[in-house]
Amino acid sequence: MYEDRIRRPALMNKVMTAEQAALLFKDGMTVGMSGFTRAGDAKALPLALVERSRQSPLHLTLLTGASLGNDSDGLMANAGVVARRMPFQADAALRRKINSGEVMFIDQHLSETAEQLRSGDLKSIDIAVIEAVAITPDGGIIPTMSVGNTANFVQQADKVIVEINLSAPLALEGFHDIYVPAARPHRGAIPLLTPWQRMGWTAIPVHPDRIAAIVITDSPDSPSNALPPDDETDAIARHVITFLEGEVKAGRMDASLRPLQAGIGTIANAVLHGLIDSPFRDMTMYSEVLQDSAIELLDSGQLSMASASSITLSAAMHEKFIQNLEKYRERIVLRPQEISNHPEVVRRLGIIALNTALEYDIYGNVNSTHVSGTHMMNGIGGSGDFARNGQLSIFVSKSVAKDGAISSVVPFVAHVDHTEHDVDVVVSEWGLADLRGLAPRERAPLIIENCAHPDYRPQLRAYFEEAKQGGGQTPHVLEQALSWHARYKREGSMLVK
């Protein structure tokens, strides 16, 4: 049943139930779990830890690549298992615990977690829980649909628990390129010059003696929850495509563009989907996550290859992908997230970064994480890694939310994740503002007239005109800068009645 998955016979005696493996955990431990945006996450151990905590309370520091699937984050948070969490999450129940102060959440750039572990800035990993396709004869762990931070977790952990997932086809072997940088400060450059280059191993190396338990599962990843394109996202895609056509016409790039990065979620996925009807050919991706749109672009032939750290698909697209793994084997590379998001590589390759904003202001500052400046949504993820270091940093958002009660274009963002210095282009369904080479006083009218919803443009114009009266490089009326957020909290709408 699973003998062909455990290719080192001496490890067969490590097979046990998840409940037995859960007894290895102790209160206060730091745990690293595989999983990146609902893909490649451990399926059995989170549930077993919840049950274990009912007998003997566990309070763990939990590190992952990004968000977990199968409601694992929420189940562990509600059971009190998660006391501290990093670097990213996307679970409503965990979010409530974070915003109530019951779980301490450390929001990090996704390229930084492994680096901080390696440098000793974070407490080292006690136990790593890693989902795998198989274990090689020398003990190497072959990941499933994501790599994330797992290579670093395995490298550091005192004990490693492997979940062999029988639902993950053996044909996934060979998709991964496991490369772990040396410690600072004297390491050399990361030897990656193209998105399609491979430079490491197909499995995560580990001494077999450090594998403390093997748990057998048979559960698929949670499907993507990205919604299909709609009229607004189609309009955003058209604006982005028109802009990129202009870049080609100006001679700044050719029709293959530069390697593409797209953040997770509905809008970014829809914009990439729009590239199917674009004139661009022989494109490449160097991103964190491949969503449905990336597979569609590979199938259309417009995308020649894609490099990422995770593959997160809808149920239908996942089934198609699994049935055609051989077709994609030479066109997809899965890497550790510290490589997929590494600033050195992102800058070298000249990435076109496409990410989603909760809101942006009239000068180009972007809030990606905090509703009304206080309540965490998911986290900054990898957007900062790419925005700061890419050749082009594009942020997209629908112009309004909550049926028009919230404007996504505001006088001043209530929380700054990406400063105006890291933002080149902002886009809504109404239009696009190219901010390159513009001073703040030049940016504001462009953003207001091109990107804001028409209902909110008079308010934004009035604010900017009053702000200019006070002077300054970046004019603001400090007493009013966050008044829109206060009005929404007080009256249920940012719009002046």
Tab-separated table of C-alpha atoms in Angstrom:
chain	number	residue	atom	x	y	z
A	1	MET	CA	0.000	0.000	0.000
A	2	TYR	CA	2.716	2.471	0.951
A	3	GLU	CA	5.848	0.315	0.778
A	4	ASP	CA	6.822	1.899	-2.549
A	5	ARG	CA	6.680	5.299	-0.854
A	6	ILE	CA	9.148	4.446	1.939
A	7	ARG	CA	12.200	3.405	-0.030
A	8	ARG	CA	14.498	2.996	2.945
A	9	PRO	CA	13.316	-0.266	4.568
A	10	ALA	CA	14.808	0.598	7.974
A	11	LEU	CA	12.262	3.422	8.258
A	12	MET	CA	9.242	1.125	8.053
A	13	ASN	CA	9.331	0.714	11.811
A	14	LYS	CA	8.747	4.482	12.166
A	15	VAL	CA	5.224	4.224	10.752
A	16	MET	CA	2.611	5.103	13.372
A	17	THR	CA	-0.748	6.812	13.752
A	18	ALA	CA	-1.077	10.579	13.916
A	19	GLU	CA	-2.288	10.194	17.503
A	20	GLN	CA	0.907	8.368	18.421
A	21	ALA	CA	3.050	10.960	16.661
A	22	ALA	CA	1.224	13.757	18.501
A	23	LEU	CA	2.644	12.441	21.782
A	24	LEU	CA	6.074	13.671	20.652
A	25	PHE	CA	4.967	17.293	21.112
A	26	LYS	CA	5.436	19.195	24.359
A	27	ASP	CA	3.952	22.439	25.583
A	28	GLY	CA	5.949	25.485	24.470
A	29	MET	CA	7.621	23.852	21.471
A	30	THR	CA	8.343	25.619	18.194
A	31	VAL	CA	6.893	23.642	15.291
A	32	GLY	CA	7.474	24.038	11.567
A	33	MET	CA	4.727	22.669	9.317
A	34	SER	CA	4.773	22.295	5.558
A	35	GLY	CA	2.113	24.128	3.624
A	36	PHE	CA	1.978	27.173	1.375
A	37	THR	CA	-1.343	28.725	0.425
A	38	ARG	CA	-3.457	25.621	1.120
A	39	ALA	CA	-1.071	23.328	-0.768
A	40	GLY	CA	1.267	20.657	0.556
A	41	ASP	CA	0.121	21.065	4.154
A	42	ALA	CA	0.120	18.302	6.739
A	43	LYS	CA	-3.370	16.796	6.959
A	44	ALA	CA	-3.355	14.469	9.987
A	45	LEU	CA	-1.079	16.016	12.616
A	46	PRO	CA	-3.035	19.283	13.069
A	47	LEU	CA	-6.172	17.299	13.958
A	48	ALA	CA	-4.208	14.958	16.197
A	49	LEU	CA	-2.689	17.926	18.019
A	50	VAL	CA	-6.157	19.351	18.634
A	51	GLU	CA	-7.225	16.037	20.205
A	52	ARG	CA	-3.979	15.799	22.157
A	53	SER	CA	-4.497	19.286	23.609
A	54	ARG	CA	-7.808	18.196	25.110
A	55	GLN	CA	-5.953	15.695	27.254
A	56	SER	CA	-2.905	17.835	27.986
A	57	PRO	CA	-2.905	21.503	26.910
A	58	LEU	CA	-0.430	22.464	24.192
A	59	HIS	CA	0.594	26.010	23.372
A	60	LEU	CA	2.881	26.036	20.343
A	61	THR	CA	4.733	28.537	18.217
A	62	LEU	CA	3.719	27.537	14.689
A	63	LEU	CA	5.707	28.419	11.580
A	64	THR	CA	4.655	27.479	8.062
A	65	GLY	CA	5.374	28.590	4.526
A	66	ALA	CA	2.092	30.476	4.235
A	67	SER	CA	-1.549	29.543	4.940
A	68	LEU	CA	-2.677	25.988	5.718
A	69	GLY	CA	-5.669	24.217	4.199
A	70	ASN	CA	-8.376	21.947	5.594
A	71	ASP	CA	-9.267	24.567	8.261
A	72	SER	CA	-6.179	23.450	10.195
A	73	ASP	CA	-5.170	26.942	11.284
A	74	GLY	CA	-8.626	27.677	12.672
A	75	LEU	CA	-9.063	24.316	14.377
A	76	MET	CA	-5.714	24.612	16.138
A	77	ALA	CA	-6.347	28.247	17.068
A	78	ASN	CA	-9.782	27.498	18.537
A	79	ALA	CA	-8.284	24.635	20.556
A	80	GLY	CA	-5.617	26.930	21.967
A	81	VAL	CA	-2.814	24.957	20.303
A	82	VAL	CA	-1.462	28.002	18.456
A	83	ALA	CA	-0.032	30.614	20.794
A	84	ARG	CA	2.245	32.313	18.267
A	85	ARG	CA	2.028	32.185	14.474
A	86	MET	CA	4.142	33.305	11.522
A	87	PRO	CA	4.613	34.315	8.715
A	88	PHE	CA	1.189	34.290	6.957
A	89	GLN	CA	-2.348	32.973	7.436
A	90	ALA	CA	-5.717	33.163	5.725
A	91	ASP	CA	-8.154	31.501	8.126
A	92	ALA	CA	-11.168	33.389	9.502
A	93	ALA	CA	-11.118	31.677	12.915
A	94	LEU	CA	-7.384	32.263	13.385
A	95	ARG	CA	-7.848	35.846	12.199
A	96	ARG	CA	-10.394	36.436	14.975
A	97	LYS	CA	-7.944	35.068	17.549
A	98	ILE	CA	-5.189	37.320	16.190
A	99	ASN	CA	-7.343	40.435	16.229
A	100	SER	CA	-8.576	39.697	19.757
A	101	GLY	CA	-4.974	39.407	20.942
A	102	GLU	CA	-5.246	35.718	21.868
A	103	VAL	CA	-2.699	34.624	19.225
A	104	MET	CA	0.486	36.591	18.688
A	105	PHE	CA	0.941	36.922	14.930
A	106	ILE	CA	4.249	37.970	13.402
A	107	ASP	CA	3.602	39.252	9.876
A	108	GLN	CA	6.725	38.726	7.779
A	109	HIS	CA	7.988	39.047	4.251
A	110	LEU	CA	7.960	35.428	3.075
A	111	SER	CA	11.611	35.527	2.060
A	112	GLU	CA	12.696	36.356	5.619
A	113	THR	CA	11.518	33.487	7.822
A	114	ALA	CA	14.088	30.930	6.697
A	115	GLU	CA	16.825	33.560	6.817
A	116	GLN	CA	15.961	34.517	10.395
A	117	LEU	CA	15.879	30.883	11.460
A	118	ARG	CA	19.282	30.262	9.901
A	119	SER	CA	20.737	33.329	11.613
A	120	GLY	CA	19.350	32.360	15.019
A	121	ASP	CA	17.100	35.424	15.179
A	122	LEU	CA	14.148	33.101	15.795
A	123	LYS	CA	13.946	30.157	18.159
A	124	SER	CA	15.000	26.986	16.352
A	125	ILE	CA	12.502	24.330	15.278
A	126	ASP	CA	11.825	21.484	17.723
A	127	ILE	CA	9.668	19.382	15.384
A	128	ALA	CA	9.101	19.682	11.646
A	129	VAL	CA	5.927	18.144	10.175
A	130	ILE	CA	6.295	17.660	6.436
A	131	GLU	CA	3.867	16.267	3.857
A	132	ALA	CA	5.637	14.095	1.291
A	133	VAL	CA	5.117	12.009	-1.797
A	134	ALA	CA	7.785	9.544	-0.690
A	135	ILE	CA	11.044	9.056	1.193
A	136	THR	CA	14.094	8.188	-0.921
A	137	PRO	CA	16.544	5.344	-0.120
A	138	ASP	CA	18.926	7.811	1.528
A	139	GLY	CA	16.142	9.397	3.575
A	140	GLY	CA	15.401	12.387	1.331
A	141	ILE	CA	11.881	13.796	1.570
A	142	ILE	CA	10.061	14.408	-1.726
A	143	PRO	CA	7.519	17.231	-1.170
A	144	THR	CA	4.029	17.292	-2.645
A	145	MET	CA	2.425	20.438	-4.134
A	146	SER	CA	4.512	23.002	-2.285
A	147	VAL	CA	7.994	23.524	-0.897
A	148	GLY	CA	7.618	26.697	1.149
A	149	ASN	CA	9.916	26.726	4.193
A	150	THR	CA	10.051	22.942	4.556
A	151	ALA	CA	13.686	22.497	3.521
A	152	ASN	CA	14.801	24.944	6.196
A	153	PHE	CA	12.492	23.394	8.806
A	154	VAL	CA	13.912	19.944	8.077
A	155	GLN	CA	17.467	21.243	8.183
A	156	GLN	CA	16.956	22.774	11.622
A	157	ALA	CA	14.500	20.520	13.441
A	158	ASP	CA	15.494	18.161	16.230
A	159	LYS	CA	12.841	15.712	15.029
A	160	VAL	CA	11.073	15.310	11.693
A	161	ILE	CA	7.614	13.813	11.234
A	162	VAL	CA	6.748	12.855	7.658
A	163	GLU	CA	3.165	12.554	6.437
A	164	ILE	CA	3.158	10.314	3.355
A	165	ASN	CA	0.083	11.382	1.400
A	166	LEU	CA	-1.138	8.583	-0.859
A	167	SER	CA	-3.350	11.011	-2.788
A	168	ALA	CA	-0.222	12.791	-4.068
A	169	PRO	CA	0.932	10.963	-7.223
A	170	LEU	CA	4.443	9.546	-7.357
A	171	ALA	CA	4.773	11.416	-10.645
A	172	LEU	CA	5.247	14.648	-8.646
A	173	GLU	CA	8.814	13.499	-8.066
A	174	GLY	CA	11.098	15.650	-10.180
A	175	PHE	CA	9.096	18.892	-10.003
A	176	HIS	CA	11.137	20.242	-7.095
A	177	ASP	CA	14.450	22.069	-7.030
A	178	ILE	CA	15.673	22.168	-3.424
A	179	TYR	CA	18.430	24.700	-2.905
A	180	VAL	CA	19.299	26.068	0.546
A	181	PRO	CA	21.684	29.040	0.759
A	182	ALA	CA	24.687	28.896	3.052
A	183	ALA	CA	24.777	30.954	6.226
A	184	ARG	CA	25.654	34.637	6.132
A	185	PRO	CA	27.879	36.641	5.862
A	186	HIS	CA	30.314	34.881	3.507
A	187	ARG	CA	28.031	32.899	1.207
A	188	GLY	CA	28.255	33.332	-2.521
A	189	ALA	CA	25.598	34.503	-4.942
A	190	ILE	CA	22.532	32.344	-5.575
A	191	PRO	CA	23.456	30.783	-8.963
A	192	LEU	CA	20.082	31.345	-10.614
A	193	LEU	CA	20.154	33.292	-13.864
A	194	THR	CA	16.869	32.211	-15.507
A	195	PRO	CA	13.463	31.102	-14.172
A	196	TRP	CA	13.850	27.642	-15.719
A	197	GLN	CA	17.293	26.892	-14.277
A	198	ARG	CA	17.657	24.072	-11.723
A	199	MET	CA	20.466	24.153	-9.178
A	200	GLY	CA	19.576	21.789	-6.327
A	201	TRP	CA	18.063	18.426	-5.390
A	202	THR	CA	14.688	16.891	-6.183
A	203	ALA	CA	14.246	15.891	-2.525
A	204	ILE	CA	14.923	17.554	0.828
A	205	PRO	CA	18.022	15.943	2.339
A	206	VAL	CA	17.768	14.694	5.929
A	207	HIS	CA	19.641	12.103	7.957
A	208	PRO	CA	17.252	9.153	8.394
A	209	ASP	CA	17.929	9.019	12.147
A	210	ARG	CA	16.193	12.392	12.547
A	211	ILE	CA	12.909	11.046	11.126
A	212	ALA	CA	10.995	10.316	14.326
A	213	ALA	CA	7.670	9.238	12.835
A	214	ILE	CA	5.941	8.492	9.539
A	215	VAL	CA	2.171	8.958	9.281
A	216	ILE	CA	0.184	7.684	6.295
A	217	THR	CA	-2.613	9.902	4.956
A	218	ASP	CA	-4.804	9.954	1.862
A	219	SER	CA	-6.267	13.465	1.683
A	220	PRO	CA	-6.098	15.995	-1.158
A	221	ASP	CA	-5.198	19.647	-0.717
A	222	SER	CA	-7.962	22.136	-0.088
A	223	PRO	CA	-9.048	23.682	-3.395
A	224	SER	CA	-8.378	27.305	-4.197
A	225	ASN	CA	-11.089	29.711	-3.095
A	226	ALA	CA	-10.351	32.294	-5.816
A	227	LEU	CA	-13.485	33.477	-7.579
A	228	PRO	CA	-13.840	33.545	-11.387
A	229	PRO	CA	-13.237	36.815	-13.287
A	230	ASP	CA	-16.018	39.418	-13.300
A	231	ASP	CA	-16.598	42.684	-15.143
A	232	GLU	CA	-14.374	44.684	-12.784
A	233	THR	CA	-11.455	42.231	-12.834
A	234	ASP	CA	-11.757	41.972	-16.623
A	235	ALA	CA	-11.469	45.757	-16.810
A	236	ILE	CA	-8.414	45.737	-14.521
A	237	ALA	CA	-6.820	43.080	-16.750
A	238	ARG	CA	-7.422	45.201	-19.873
A	239	HIS	CA	-5.745	48.216	-18.257
A	240	VAL	CA	-2.706	46.127	-17.250
A	241	ILE	CA	-2.413	44.561	-20.709
A	242	THR	CA	-2.650	47.966	-22.408
A	243	PHE	CA	0.065	49.278	-20.095
A	244	LEU	CA	2.364	46.313	-20.830
A	245	GLU	CA	1.765	46.750	-24.571
A	246	GLY	CA	3.010	50.296	-24.111
A	247	GLU	CA	6.148	49.017	-22.399
A	248	VAL	CA	6.843	46.769	-25.386
A	249	LYS	CA	6.161	49.568	-27.872
A	250	ALA	CA	8.542	51.840	-25.945
A	251	GLY	CA	11.278	49.215	-26.280
A	252	ARG	CA	11.636	48.580	-22.543
A	253	MET	CA	10.879	44.879	-23.062
A	254	ASP	CA	9.938	42.501	-25.860
A	255	ALA	CA	6.742	40.514	-26.399
A	256	SER	CA	7.834	37.867	-23.894
A	257	LEU	CA	7.830	40.640	-21.241
A	258	ARG	CA	9.848	39.973	-18.077
A	259	PRO	CA	9.161	37.044	-15.731
A	260	LEU	CA	5.747	37.492	-14.110
A	261	GLN	CA	4.840	37.303	-10.429
A	262	ALA	CA	1.255	37.354	-9.242
A	263	GLY	CA	-0.015	37.336	-5.681
A	264	ILE	CA	-2.737	35.009	-4.497
A	265	GLY	CA	-6.426	35.733	-4.731
A	266	THR	CA	-9.231	36.490	-7.104
A	267	ILE	CA	-8.045	39.748	-8.669
A	268	ALA	CA	-4.463	38.729	-9.429
A	269	ASN	CA	-5.643	35.372	-10.785
A	270	ALA	CA	-8.204	37.124	-12.987
A	271	VAL	CA	-5.633	39.574	-14.355
A	272	LEU	CA	-3.333	36.706	-15.337
A	273	HIS	CA	-6.337	34.979	-16.914
A	274	GLY	CA	-6.759	38.104	-19.060
A	275	LEU	CA	-3.297	37.555	-20.546
A	276	ILE	CA	-4.700	34.562	-22.460
A	277	ASP	CA	-6.219	37.009	-24.943
A	278	SER	CA	-3.140	39.246	-25.018
A	279	PRO	CA	-0.509	39.573	-27.776
A	280	PHE	CA	2.316	38.416	-25.491
A	281	ARG	CA	4.086	35.147	-26.290
A	282	ASP	CA	6.757	32.904	-24.780
A	283	MET	CA	6.202	34.424	-21.328
A	284	THR	CA	7.714	33.023	-18.135
A	285	MET	CA	6.684	33.186	-14.468
A	286	TYR	CA	8.863	33.505	-11.389
A	287	SER	CA	6.330	33.653	-8.589
A	288	GLU	CA	5.295	32.247	-5.217
A	289	VAL	CA	2.060	30.497	-6.157
A	290	LEU	CA	0.706	29.098	-9.407
A	291	GLN	CA	-3.069	29.441	-9.600
A	292	ASP	CA	-5.528	28.275	-12.263
A	293	SER	CA	-4.572	31.125	-14.579
A	294	ALA	CA	-0.936	29.968	-14.715
A	295	ILE	CA	-1.997	26.485	-15.838
A	296	GLU	CA	-4.348	28.018	-18.411
A	297	LEU	CA	-1.485	30.134	-19.769
A	298	LEU	CA	0.772	27.075	-19.957
A	299	ASP	CA	-1.959	25.205	-21.828
A	300	SER	CA	-2.472	28.096	-24.247
A	301	GLY	CA	1.227	28.087	-25.099
A	302	GLN	CA	1.668	31.745	-24.193
A	303	LEU	CA	3.526	30.812	-21.020
A	304	SER	CA	6.573	28.686	-21.735
A	305	MET	CA	7.410	27.776	-18.124
A	306	ALA	CA	6.647	28.691	-14.535
A	307	SER	CA	8.712	28.700	-11.356
A	308	ALA	CA	7.063	28.986	-7.934
A	309	SER	CA	6.966	27.590	-4.416
A	310	SER	CA	3.418	26.230	-4.488
A	311	ILE	CA	0.604	25.141	-6.800
A	312	THR	CA	-2.880	26.028	-5.513
A	313	LEU	CA	-5.732	25.130	-7.849
A	314	SER	CA	-9.497	24.828	-8.008
A	315	ALA	CA	-10.841	21.287	-7.704
A	316	ALA	CA	-11.435	20.960	-11.451
A	317	MET	CA	-8.044	22.382	-12.423
A	318	HIS	CA	-6.292	20.242	-9.800
A	319	GLU	CA	-7.803	17.110	-11.316
A	320	LYS	CA	-6.689	18.161	-14.793
A	321	PHE	CA	-3.202	18.969	-13.545
A	322	ILE	CA	-2.779	15.639	-11.737
A	323	GLN	CA	-3.916	13.711	-14.814
A	324	ASN	CA	-1.329	15.492	-16.990
A	325	LEU	CA	1.723	15.668	-14.730
A	326	GLU	CA	4.112	14.437	-17.404
A	327	LYS	CA	3.006	17.291	-19.637
A	328	TYR	CA	3.961	19.859	-17.012
A	329	ARG	CA	7.089	18.217	-15.568
A	330	GLU	CA	9.609	20.111	-17.713
A	331	ARG	CA	7.666	23.371	-17.581
A	332	ILE	CA	7.147	23.830	-13.822
A	333	VAL	CA	9.741	24.139	-11.064
A	334	LEU	CA	8.862	24.236	-7.349
A	335	ARG	CA	11.446	25.906	-5.099
A	336	PRO	CA	11.868	26.885	-1.434
A	337	GLN	CA	10.136	30.192	-0.828
A	338	GLU	CA	13.348	31.902	0.262
A	339	ILE	CA	14.526	31.278	-3.332
A	340	SER	CA	11.244	32.022	-5.140
A	341	ASN	CA	11.002	35.308	-3.202
A	342	HIS	CA	14.670	36.149	-2.750
A	343	PRO	CA	15.382	39.871	-3.340
A	344	GLU	CA	18.680	39.055	-5.070
A	345	VAL	CA	16.984	36.844	-7.648
A	346	VAL	CA	13.903	39.054	-8.060
A	347	ARG	CA	16.080	42.053	-8.902
A	348	ARG	CA	18.380	40.055	-11.183
A	349	LEU	CA	15.502	38.678	-13.257
A	350	GLY	CA	13.646	42.006	-13.522
A	351	ILE	CA	10.306	40.657	-12.293
A	352	ILE	CA	6.963	42.231	-13.211
A	353	ALA	CA	5.197	42.070	-9.846
A	354	LEU	CA	1.398	42.055	-9.764
A	355	ASN	CA	-0.168	42.184	-6.306
A	356	THR	CA	-3.460	43.109	-4.677
A	357	ALA	CA	-4.041	46.088	-2.383
A	358	LEU	CA	-6.722	46.519	0.254
A	359	GLU	CA	-6.370	50.258	-0.324
A	360	TYR	CA	-3.911	52.801	-1.685
A	361	ASP	CA	-3.722	56.528	-1.158
A	362	ILE	CA	-3.406	59.505	-3.450
A	363	TYR	CA	0.400	59.378	-3.267
A	364	GLY	CA	0.822	55.649	-3.930
A	365	ASN	CA	1.274	54.166	-0.456
A	366	VAL	CA	-0.347	50.719	-0.252
A	367	ASN	CA	-2.078	48.867	2.582
A	368	SER	CA	-2.172	45.127	1.919
A	369	THR	CA	-2.941	43.769	5.362
A	370	HIS	CA	-4.948	45.809	7.889
A	371	VAL	CA	-8.651	46.662	7.630
A	372	SER	CA	-9.090	50.235	8.895
A	373	GLY	CA	-5.464	50.153	9.936
A	374	THR	CA	-5.975	47.830	12.905
A	375	HIS	CA	-7.468	44.451	12.004
A	376	MET	CA	-5.251	41.916	10.256
A	377	MET	CA	-6.599	40.171	7.183
A	378	ASN	CA	-3.996	37.654	5.988
A	379	GLY	CA	-0.530	39.191	6.016
A	380	ILE	CA	1.949	40.882	3.717
A	381	GLY	CA	2.999	37.557	2.196
A	382	GLY	CA	5.511	37.912	-0.589
A	383	SER	CA	4.227	41.158	-2.059
A	384	GLY	CA	6.949	43.215	-0.375
A	385	ASP	CA	9.706	40.905	-1.611
A	386	PHE	CA	8.627	41.547	-5.183
A	387	ALA	CA	7.414	45.150	-4.923
A	388	ARG	CA	10.689	46.463	-3.529
A	389	ASN	CA	12.936	44.496	-5.877
A	390	GLY	CA	11.062	43.911	-9.134
A	391	GLN	CA	11.503	45.900	-12.323
A	392	LEU	CA	7.818	46.848	-12.229
A	393	SER	CA	5.635	46.915	-9.130
A	394	ILE	CA	1.917	46.933	-9.996
A	395	PHE	CA	-0.846	46.978	-7.362
A	396	VAL	CA	-4.457	46.275	-8.312
A	397	SER	CA	-7.728	46.731	-6.458
A	398	LYS	CA	-11.370	47.286	-7.198
A	399	SER	CA	-12.157	50.933	-6.522
A	400	VAL	CA	-14.779	50.284	-3.848
A	401	ALA	CA	-15.796	47.584	-1.386
A	402	LYS	CA	-18.884	46.823	0.700
A	403	ASP	CA	-21.258	47.956	-2.058
A	404	GLY	CA	-19.546	51.323	-2.320
A	405	ALA	CA	-19.355	52.078	1.395
A	406	ILE	CA	-15.562	51.827	1.338
A	407	SER	CA	-13.288	53.574	-1.151
A	408	SER	CA	-10.096	51.698	-1.969
A	409	VAL	CA	-8.494	55.035	-2.881
A	410	VAL	CA	-8.159	57.212	0.232
A	411	PRO	CA	-6.331	60.384	1.285
A	412	PHE	CA	-3.886	58.384	3.398
A	413	VAL	CA	-3.779	54.624	3.958
A	414	ALA	CA	-4.517	53.559	7.516
A	415	HIS	CA	-1.593	51.125	7.517
A	416	VAL	CA	1.464	51.241	5.232
A	417	ASP	CA	2.859	47.945	3.918
A	418	HIS	CA	4.403	49.330	0.724
A	419	THR	CA	5.575	52.917	0.670
A	420	GLU	CA	5.219	55.167	-2.348
A	421	HIS	CA	8.896	54.442	-3.117
A	422	ASP	CA	8.107	50.784	-3.932
A	423	VAL	CA	4.979	51.303	-6.037
A	424	ASP	CA	5.215	51.973	-9.775
A	425	VAL	CA	1.656	51.481	-10.982
A	426	VAL	CA	-1.798	51.355	-9.355
A	427	VAL	CA	-4.871	50.045	-11.158
A	428	SER	CA	-8.620	49.812	-10.598
A	429	GLU	CA	-11.453	48.935	-12.940
A	430	TRP	CA	-11.636	52.656	-13.886
A	431	GLY	CA	-8.089	53.037	-15.080
A	432	LEU	CA	-4.357	52.948	-14.402
A	433	ALA	CA	-1.894	55.431	-12.939
A	434	ASP	CA	1.763	55.092	-13.957
A	435	LEU	CA	3.600	56.766	-11.065
A	436	ARG	CA	7.156	56.353	-12.320
A	437	GLY	CA	9.134	59.573	-12.303
A	438	LEU	CA	6.315	61.587	-10.712
A	439	ALA	CA	6.523	63.736	-7.586
A	440	PRO	CA	3.754	63.371	-4.972
A	441	ARG	CA	1.900	66.466	-6.212
A	442	GLU	CA	1.875	64.953	-9.711
A	443	ARG	CA	0.779	61.526	-8.527
A	444	ALA	CA	-2.332	62.608	-6.628
A	445	PRO	CA	-4.402	64.029	-9.545
A	446	LEU	CA	-3.486	61.032	-11.717
A	447	ILE	CA	-4.611	58.496	-9.111
A	448	ILE	CA	-7.792	60.413	-8.293
A	449	GLU	CA	-8.922	60.843	-11.897
A	450	ASN	CA	-7.813	57.457	-13.234
A	451	CYS	CA	-8.400	55.018	-10.376
A	452	ALA	CA	-10.884	56.338	-7.830
A	453	HIS	CA	-14.588	55.570	-8.144
A	454	PRO	CA	-16.449	58.582	-9.614
A	455	ASP	CA	-18.571	58.876	-6.454
A	456	TYR	CA	-15.448	59.527	-4.383
A	457	ARG	CA	-13.500	61.765	-6.760
A	458	PRO	CA	-15.050	65.068	-5.536
A	459	GLN	CA	-14.088	64.251	-1.936
A	460	LEU	CA	-10.554	63.327	-2.961
A	461	ARG	CA	-10.152	66.474	-5.081
A	462	ALA	CA	-11.374	68.628	-2.198
A	463	TYR	CA	-8.974	66.972	0.223
A	464	PHE	CA	-6.000	67.423	-2.095
A	465	GLU	CA	-6.811	71.079	-2.797
A	466	GLU	CA	-7.081	71.841	0.919
A	467	ALA	CA	-3.909	69.896	1.658
A	468	LYS	CA	-1.935	71.922	-0.892
A	469	GLN	CA	-2.787	75.099	0.968
A	470	GLY	CA	-0.651	73.892	3.853
A	471	GLY	CA	2.341	73.281	1.579
A	472	GLY	CA	4.843	70.465	1.808
A	473	GLN	CA	6.424	67.899	-0.480
A	474	THR	CA	3.573	65.508	0.319
A	475	PRO	CA	0.611	67.701	1.284
A	476	HIS	CA	-1.770	66.451	3.966
A	477	VAL	CA	-4.419	67.819	6.274
A	478	LEU	CA	-3.384	65.850	9.320
A	479	GLU	CA	-6.719	66.307	11.072
A	480	GLN	CA	-8.506	64.757	8.085
A	481	ALA	CA	-5.994	62.248	6.746
A	482	LEU	CA	-7.714	59.266	8.411
A	483	SER	CA	-11.164	60.834	8.715
A	484	TRP	CA	-12.548	58.588	5.970
A	485	HIS	CA	-11.808	55.476	8.033
A	486	ALA	CA	-13.270	57.125	11.132
A	487	ARG	CA	-16.408	58.076	9.177
A	488	TYR	CA	-16.853	54.490	7.988
A	489	LYS	CA	-16.547	53.201	11.551
A	490	ARG	CA	-18.994	55.832	12.810
A	491	GLU	CA	-21.527	55.987	9.955
A	492	GLY	CA	-21.001	52.793	7.921
A	493	SER	CA	-19.761	54.616	4.836
A	494	MET	CA	-16.753	56.705	3.761
A	495	LEU	CA	-18.975	58.696	1.415
A	496	VAL	CA	-20.068	62.115	2.624
A	497	LYS	CA	-23.850	62.203	2.477
